[in-house]
CSV table of C-alpha atoms in Angstrom, one decimal:
chain,number,residue,atom,x,y,z
A,15,PRO,CA,-16.3,17.7,-0.1
A,16,THR,CA,-17.6,16.0,-2.9
A,17,ALA,CA,-18.6,11.7,-1.9
A,18,MET,CA,-15.3,10.8,-4.3
A,19,THR,CA,-12.9,12.9,-1.5
A,20,VAL,CA,-15.6,11.2,1.7
A,21,ALA,CA,-14.7,8.1,0.2
A,22,MET,CA,-11.8,8.0,0.2
A,23,ILE,CA,-11.2,9.9,3.4
A,24,GLN,CA,-13.9,6.8,4.8
A,25,PHE,CA,-10.9,4.6,4.0
A,26,PHE,CA,-7.5,7.0,4.6
A,27,GLY,CA,-9.4,8.5,7.7
A,28,SER,CA,-9.6,5.0,9.6
A,29,SER,CA,-5.8,3.3,8.3
A,30,ARG,CA,-7.7,0.4,8.5
A,31,TYR,CA,-5.5,-2.4,6.1
A,32,VAL,CA,-7.3,-4.8,4.0
A,33,THR,CA,-6.2,-8.9,4.5
A,34,HIS,CA,-6.7,-11.5,2.0
A,35,SER,CA,-10.0,-13.7,1.5
A,36,ALA,CA,-12.1,-16.6,-0.3
A,37,THR,CA,-15.1,-13.7,0.6
A,38,VAL,CA,-14.9,-11.6,3.3
A,39,LEU,CA,-11.9,-8.3,2.0
A,40,ARG,CA,-12.2,-7.9,6.3
A,41,LEU,CA,-10.7,-4.1,6.6
A,42,THR,CA,-8.7,-3.9,10.7
A,43,GLY,CA,-7.4,-1.0,12.4
A,44,THR,CA,-8.7,1.5,14.6
A,45,SER,CA,-12.1,3.2,14.3
A,46,ARG,CA,-11.8,6.8,13.1
A,47,ASP,CA,-11.7,8.2,16.8
A,48,GLN,CA,-9.3,6.8,18.1
A,49,ALA,CA,-6.0,7.8,14.8
A,50,THR,CA,-2.9,5.5,14.3
A,51,THR,CA,-0.7,7.7,15.5
A,52,SER,CA,3.1,7.2,14.4
A,53,PRO,CA,6.4,8.9,14.5
A,54,GLY,CA,8.5,11.3,11.7
A,55,ARG,CA,8.7,14.5,10.3
A,56,LEU,CA,5.3,14.9,9.2
A,57,ALA,CA,4.1,14.2,13.9
A,58,SER,CA,6.1,17.9,13.2
A,59,LEU,CA,3.6,19.0,10.9
A,60,ILE,CA,0.1,17.5,11.6
A,61,PRO,CA,-1.2,18.4,15.1
A,62,GLY,CA,-1.8,15.5,17.7
A,63,LEU,CA,0.3,13.5,15.6
A,64,SER,CA,2.3,11.5,18.4
A,65,ARG,CA,6.5,10.9,17.8
A,66,ALA,CA,6.0,7.3,19.4
A,67,ARG,CA,5.7,4.0,17.1
A,68,PRO,CA,2.6,2.2,18.5
A,69,GLU,CA,3.9,-1.3,18.6
A,70,SER,CA,0.7,-2.6,16.5
A,71,TYR,CA,3.0,-1.8,13.6
A,72,GLY,CA,5.1,-4.8,13.5
A,73,PRO,CA,9.4,-4.4,13.4
A,74,VAL,CA,10.5,-1.8,11.6
A,75,MET,CA,12.6,-3.4,8.0
A,76,PRO,CA,13.7,-0.5,6.1
A,77,ALA,CA,14.7,-0.4,2.8
A,78,ARG,CA,14.1,-5.0,2.2
A,79,THR,CA,15.9,-7.4,1.1
A,80,GLY,CA,14.5,-9.7,-1.5
A,81,ALA,CA,15.3,-12.0,0.9
A,82,GLN,CA,12.9,-10.3,3.6
A,83,PHE,CA,10.5,-9.4,0.9
A,84,LEU,CA,10.2,-13.7,0.7
A,85,ASP,CA,9.7,-14.4,3.5
A,86,ARG,CA,6.9,-12.0,4.8
A,87,LEU,CA,5.6,-13.5,1.5
A,88,ALA,CA,5.6,-16.9,2.8
A,89,ALA,CA,4.0,-15.8,6.3
A,90,ALA,CA,0.6,-14.5,4.7
A,91,ARG,CA,-0.7,-17.1,3.2
A,92,PRO,CA,-2.2,-15.0,0.7
A,93,HIS,CA,-6.3,-16.8,-0.5
A,94,VAL,CA,-5.5,-17.3,-4.7
A,95,GLU,CA,-7.8,-18.7,-7.0
A,96,ILE,CA,-5.6,-19.5,-10.9
A,97,GLN,CA,-7.3,-22.0,-13.6
A,98,GLY,CA,-9.1,-23.4,-11.2
A,99,GLU,CA,-6.7,-23.6,-8.7
A,100,THR,CA,-6.6,-22.2,-5.1
A,101,LEU,CA,-3.3,-21.0,-3.4
A,102,THR,CA,-3.7,-21.2,0.6
A,103,GLY,CA,-0.1,-20.2,0.2
A,104,GLY,CA,3.0,-21.3,-1.9
A,105,VAL,CA,3.3,-18.1,-4.2
A,106,ALA,CA,6.2,-17.4,-4.6
A,107,ASP,CA,7.1,-21.4,-5.6
A,108,HIS,CA,3.5,-21.5,-7.7
A,109,PRO,CA,5.0,-22.3,-11.8
A,110,ALA,CA,2.2,-18.6,-12.5
A,111,PHE,CA,3.8,-16.3,-10.3
A,112,ARG,CA,7.8,-17.7,-9.4
A,113,SER,CA,9.4,-15.5,-11.8
A,114,VAL,CA,7.7,-12.2,-11.0
A,115,VAL,CA,7.7,-12.7,-7.5
A,116,ARG,CA,11.7,-13.4,-7.8
A,117,SER,CA,11.7,-10.2,-9.6
A,118,TYR,CA,10.2,-8.6,-8.0
A,119,ALA,CA,13.0,-10.3,-5.0
A,120,GLU,CA,15.5,-8.5,-7.0
A,121,LEU,CA,14.2,-5.4,-7.2
A,122,PHE,CA,14.2,-4.8,-3.0
A,123,ASP,CA,18.1,-6.1,-2.9
A,124,MET,CA,18.8,-3.6,-5.6
A,125,GLN,CA,18.6,-1.4,-3.3
A,126,HIS,CA,21.7,-3.0,-0.8
A,127,ASP,CA,23.9,-3.4,-3.9
A,128,PRO,CA,26.6,-1.3,-3.1
A,129,ALA,CA,26.1,0.3,-7.1
A,130,TYR,CA,22.8,1.1,-6.5
A,131,ARG,CA,21.5,1.9,-2.2
A,132,ASP,CA,22.3,5.7,-2.7
A,133,THR,CA,20.2,6.0,-5.8
A,134,LEU,CA,17.5,4.5,-4.3
A,135,THR,CA,17.2,5.2,-0.7
A,136,TYR,CA,17.4,7.8,1.9
A,137,ALA,CA,18.5,8.3,5.3
A,138,SER,CA,14.7,8.0,6.6
A,139,PRO,CA,12.9,10.8,8.9
A,140,SER,CA,11.7,9.1,11.5
A,141,THR,CA,14.7,6.7,12.3
A,142,GLY,CA,18.0,7.8,10.2
A,143,ASP,CA,17.9,4.2,8.3
A,144,PRO,CA,17.3,4.0,5.0
A,145,VAL,CA,14.6,3.3,3.3
A,146,ALA,CA,13.7,3.8,-0.5
A,147,THR,CA,14.0,6.9,-2.2
A,148,SER,CA,10.3,7.1,-3.7
A,149,PHE,CA,8.5,7.5,-0.7
A,150,LEU,CA,11.8,10.9,-0.6
A,151,VAL,CA,9.0,13.9,0.1
A,152,PRO,CA,10.8,15.8,-2.9
A,153,ARG,CA,11.5,19.8,-2.0
A,154,THR,CA,14.3,20.0,-4.3
A,155,PRO,CA,15.7,20.3,-7.6
A,156,ALA,CA,18.1,17.1,-6.1
A,157,ASP,CA,14.9,15.6,-4.1
A,158,LEU,CA,13.4,15.8,-7.6
A,159,GLU,CA,16.6,13.8,-9.5
A,160,LYS,CA,17.4,11.5,-7.0
A,161,ARG,CA,13.7,10.8,-7.4
A,162,ARG,CA,13.9,10.3,-11.2
A,163,LEU,CA,17.5,8.5,-11.4
A,164,ALA,CA,15.6,5.6,-8.0
A,165,PHE,CA,12.4,5.3,-10.6
A,166,LYS,CA,14.8,4.7,-13.3
A,167,LEU,CA,17.1,2.0,-12.2
A,168,TRP,CA,14.1,-0.1,-10.9
A,169,ALA,CA,12.3,0.4,-14.9
A,170,ASP,CA,15.5,-0.7,-16.6
A,171,ARG,CA,16.4,-3.8,-14.4
A,172,SER,CA,12.6,-4.9,-16.2
A,173,LEU,CA,13.2,-3.3,-19.5
A,174,GLY,CA,9.4,-1.8,-18.5
A,175,MET,CA,7.7,-4.9,-17.9
A,176,LEU,CA,5.9,-4.5,-14.3
A,177,GLY,CA,3.2,-1.9,-14.4
A,178,ARG,CA,3.1,-2.3,-10.3
A,179,THR,CA,6.4,-1.5,-9.2
A,180,GLY,CA,6.6,-0.7,-5.5
A,181,ASP,CA,7.9,2.7,-5.9
A,182,TYR,CA,4.4,4.1,-8.2
A,183,LEU,CA,2.2,3.2,-4.4
A,184,ASN,CA,5.0,4.3,-2.5
A,185,SER,CA,5.0,7.7,-4.5
A,186,ALA,CA,0.9,7.8,-4.5
A,187,LEU,CA,1.0,7.7,-0.4
A,188,MET,CA,3.5,10.1,-0.3
A,189,ALA,CA,2.2,12.4,-2.3
A,190,LEU,CA,-1.5,11.8,-0.5
A,191,ALA,CA,0.5,11.7,3.0
A,192,SER,CA,1.9,15.4,2.3
A,193,ALA,CA,-1.6,16.5,1.5
A,194,ALA,CA,-3.0,15.4,4.8
A,195,ASP,CA,-4.3,19.2,5.2
A,196,TRP,CA,-7.0,18.8,2.8
A,197,PHE,CA,-8.0,14.7,4.4
A,198,GLY,CA,-8.2,16.8,7.9
A,199,GLN,CA,-11.0,19.0,6.8
A,200,ALA,CA,-13.6,17.2,7.3
A,201,ASP,CA,-12.0,15.9,10.8
A,202,SER,CA,-7.7,15.9,12.0
A,203,ALA,CA,-8.0,13.3,12.8
A,204,PHE,CA,-8.1,11.2,9.1
A,205,ALA,CA,-4.8,14.5,8.7
A,206,ARG,CA,-3.3,12.1,11.9
A,207,ASN,CA,-4.5,8.8,9.8
A,208,ILE,CA,-2.8,9.3,6.3
A,209,ALA,CA,-0.1,10.4,7.5
A,210,ALA,CA,0.7,7.7,9.9
A,211,TYR,CA,0.3,4.7,7.5
A,212,TYR,CA,2.7,6.2,4.5
A,213,GLU,CA,5.2,6.1,7.4
A,214,LYS,CA,3.9,2.2,8.4
A,215,VAL,CA,4.6,1.2,4.6
A,216,ARG,CA,7.9,3.9,4.1
A,217,GLU,CA,9.0,1.5,6.7
A,218,GLU,CA,8.4,-0.9,6.7
A,219,ASP,CA,9.1,-1.1,3.2
A,220,LEU,CA,6.1,-2.4,2.6
A,221,LEU,CA,4.5,-3.3,-1.5
A,222,CYS,CA,0.8,-2.1,-2.4
A,223,THR,CA,-1.4,-2.5,-4.2
A,224,HIS,CA,-4.8,-1.1,-5.2
A,225,THR,CA,-8.0,-1.7,-6.3
A,226,LEU,CA,-10.1,0.4,-8.5
A,227,ILE,CA,-13.0,-0.7,-10.0
A,228,PRO,CA,-15.8,-3.5,-9.4
A,229,PRO,CA,-17.0,-5.8,-11.8
A,230,GLN,CA,-18.7,-5.1,-15.5
A,231,ALA,CA,-20.5,-8.5,-15.3
A,232,ASN,CA,-23.4,-6.5,-17.2
A,233,ARG,CA,-23.6,-4.0,-18.4
A,234,ALA,CA,-27.1,-3.1,-18.8
A,235,VAL,CA,-27.8,-2.2,-15.5
A,236,THR,CA,-25.8,-0.8,-12.7
A,237,GLY,CA,-24.1,-2.4,-10.5
A,238,SER,CA,-25.9,-1.8,-7.0
A,239,GLN,CA,-28.5,-3.7,-9.6
A,240,GLN,CA,-26.5,-6.8,-10.2
A,241,ALA,CA,-26.7,-10.1,-7.6
A,242,GLY,CA,-29.3,-7.8,-5.3
A,243,GLY,CA,-26.9,-5.5,-5.3
A,244,ALA,CA,-23.9,-7.9,-3.5
A,245,LEU,CA,-21.3,-7.6,-6.6
A,246,MET,CA,-20.2,-5.1,-5.1
A,247,ALA,CA,-17.9,-4.8,-2.8
A,248,HIS,CA,-20.0,-2.8,0.0
A,249,VAL,CA,-19.6,-2.1,4.1
A,250,VAL,CA,-22.4,-4.6,6.1
A,251,ARG,CA,-20.5,-4.2,8.8
A,252,GLU,CA,-18.7,-1.9,11.3
A,253,ASP,CA,-16.8,-3.1,14.7
A,254,ASP,CA,-14.3,-2.5,18.0
A,255,ASN,CA,-12.0,-4.3,14.6
A,256,GLY,CA,-12.8,-1.9,11.9
A,257,VAL,CA,-15.1,-3.0,8.5
A,258,VAL,CA,-16.1,-6.1,6.9
A,259,VAL,CA,-16.5,-5.9,3.0
A,260,ARG,CA,-18.4,-7.8,1.0
A,261,GLY,CA,-18.2,-7.9,-3.1
A,262,ALA,CA,-15.6,-7.8,-5.6
A,263,ARG,CA,-13.3,-5.5,-6.7
A,264,MET,CA,-11.4,-5.6,-9.8
A,265,LEU,CA,-6.7,-4.0,-11.1
A,266,ALA,CA,-5.5,-5.2,-8.6
A,267,THR,CA,-2.7,-5.2,-10.4
A,268,ILE,CA,0.1,-8.2,-8.1
A,269,GLY,CA,-2.4,-8.7,-5.5
A,270,PRO,CA,-1.3,-12.5,-5.2
A,271,PHE,CA,1.9,-11.0,-3.2
A,272,ALA,CA,1.3,-7.4,-2.4
A,273,ASP,CA,1.6,-7.3,1.6
A,274,GLU,CA,-1.2,-4.1,1.3
A,275,LEU,CA,-4.2,-4.5,-0.7
A,276,LEU,CA,-5.9,-0.2,-0.7
A,277,VAL,CA,-9.1,-0.5,-1.7
A,278,PHE,CA,-9.9,3.2,-3.2
A,279,PRO,CA,-13.7,4.4,-4.4
A,280,SER,CA,-14.8,4.8,-7.6
A,281,THR,CA,-17.9,4.5,-5.5
A,282,VAL,CA,-19.1,4.9,-2.2
A,283,LEU,CA,-18.9,2.0,0.1
């Protein structure tokens, strides 16, 4: 695998989940040789993937409502700095975020509206409960059509003004899990972990965002030379709880109110 392949495997190979912090992004989860397992159809496709759902995954909450999305956000208390103000909660009520947060809550509510739910959800292969159509692995032309119609319903709701609705990264995780064998080239645990993470996000209907690039504070030198190499996000240590990352990353759209932040590699951490 290339260096980029290795970097992606480093992230998904440990199924570590980023939590919000002012100065440190702490990624929690199991170590590489303790692959997280989860239930579902992918379990039958990937050797060694258990159908038992880990207790650490938290309560299953398929196809969330807007109220459930807001409740989780209220409990998360992310650290957000905006125009000199520091928030450690109350994101949904802040003037900068309250309207867009409620717009996202409306999208979740659409999953339960009788006029839309048959398009926006399908039966989970793990539980049979309704989960978002954006997680559906397309195997037939009808599956592709259902996904297209679901995407259009959400896009029409915002007139295309929401650039990072949940279906965006839901689809990315579905595609990555479908390519589990690719992650398994280096270690079979990586294949199990990407499938497990996809199923976690699907079954809990989590809203994900991702961060892609390091900050470009000084274009005259490389990022590794800025601030003594401390500017770019980098791993500083690893322990039984996961890894600790210091430094900055950019373009985490909807970061203040997303459930999960995926640190996608543009460079090897």
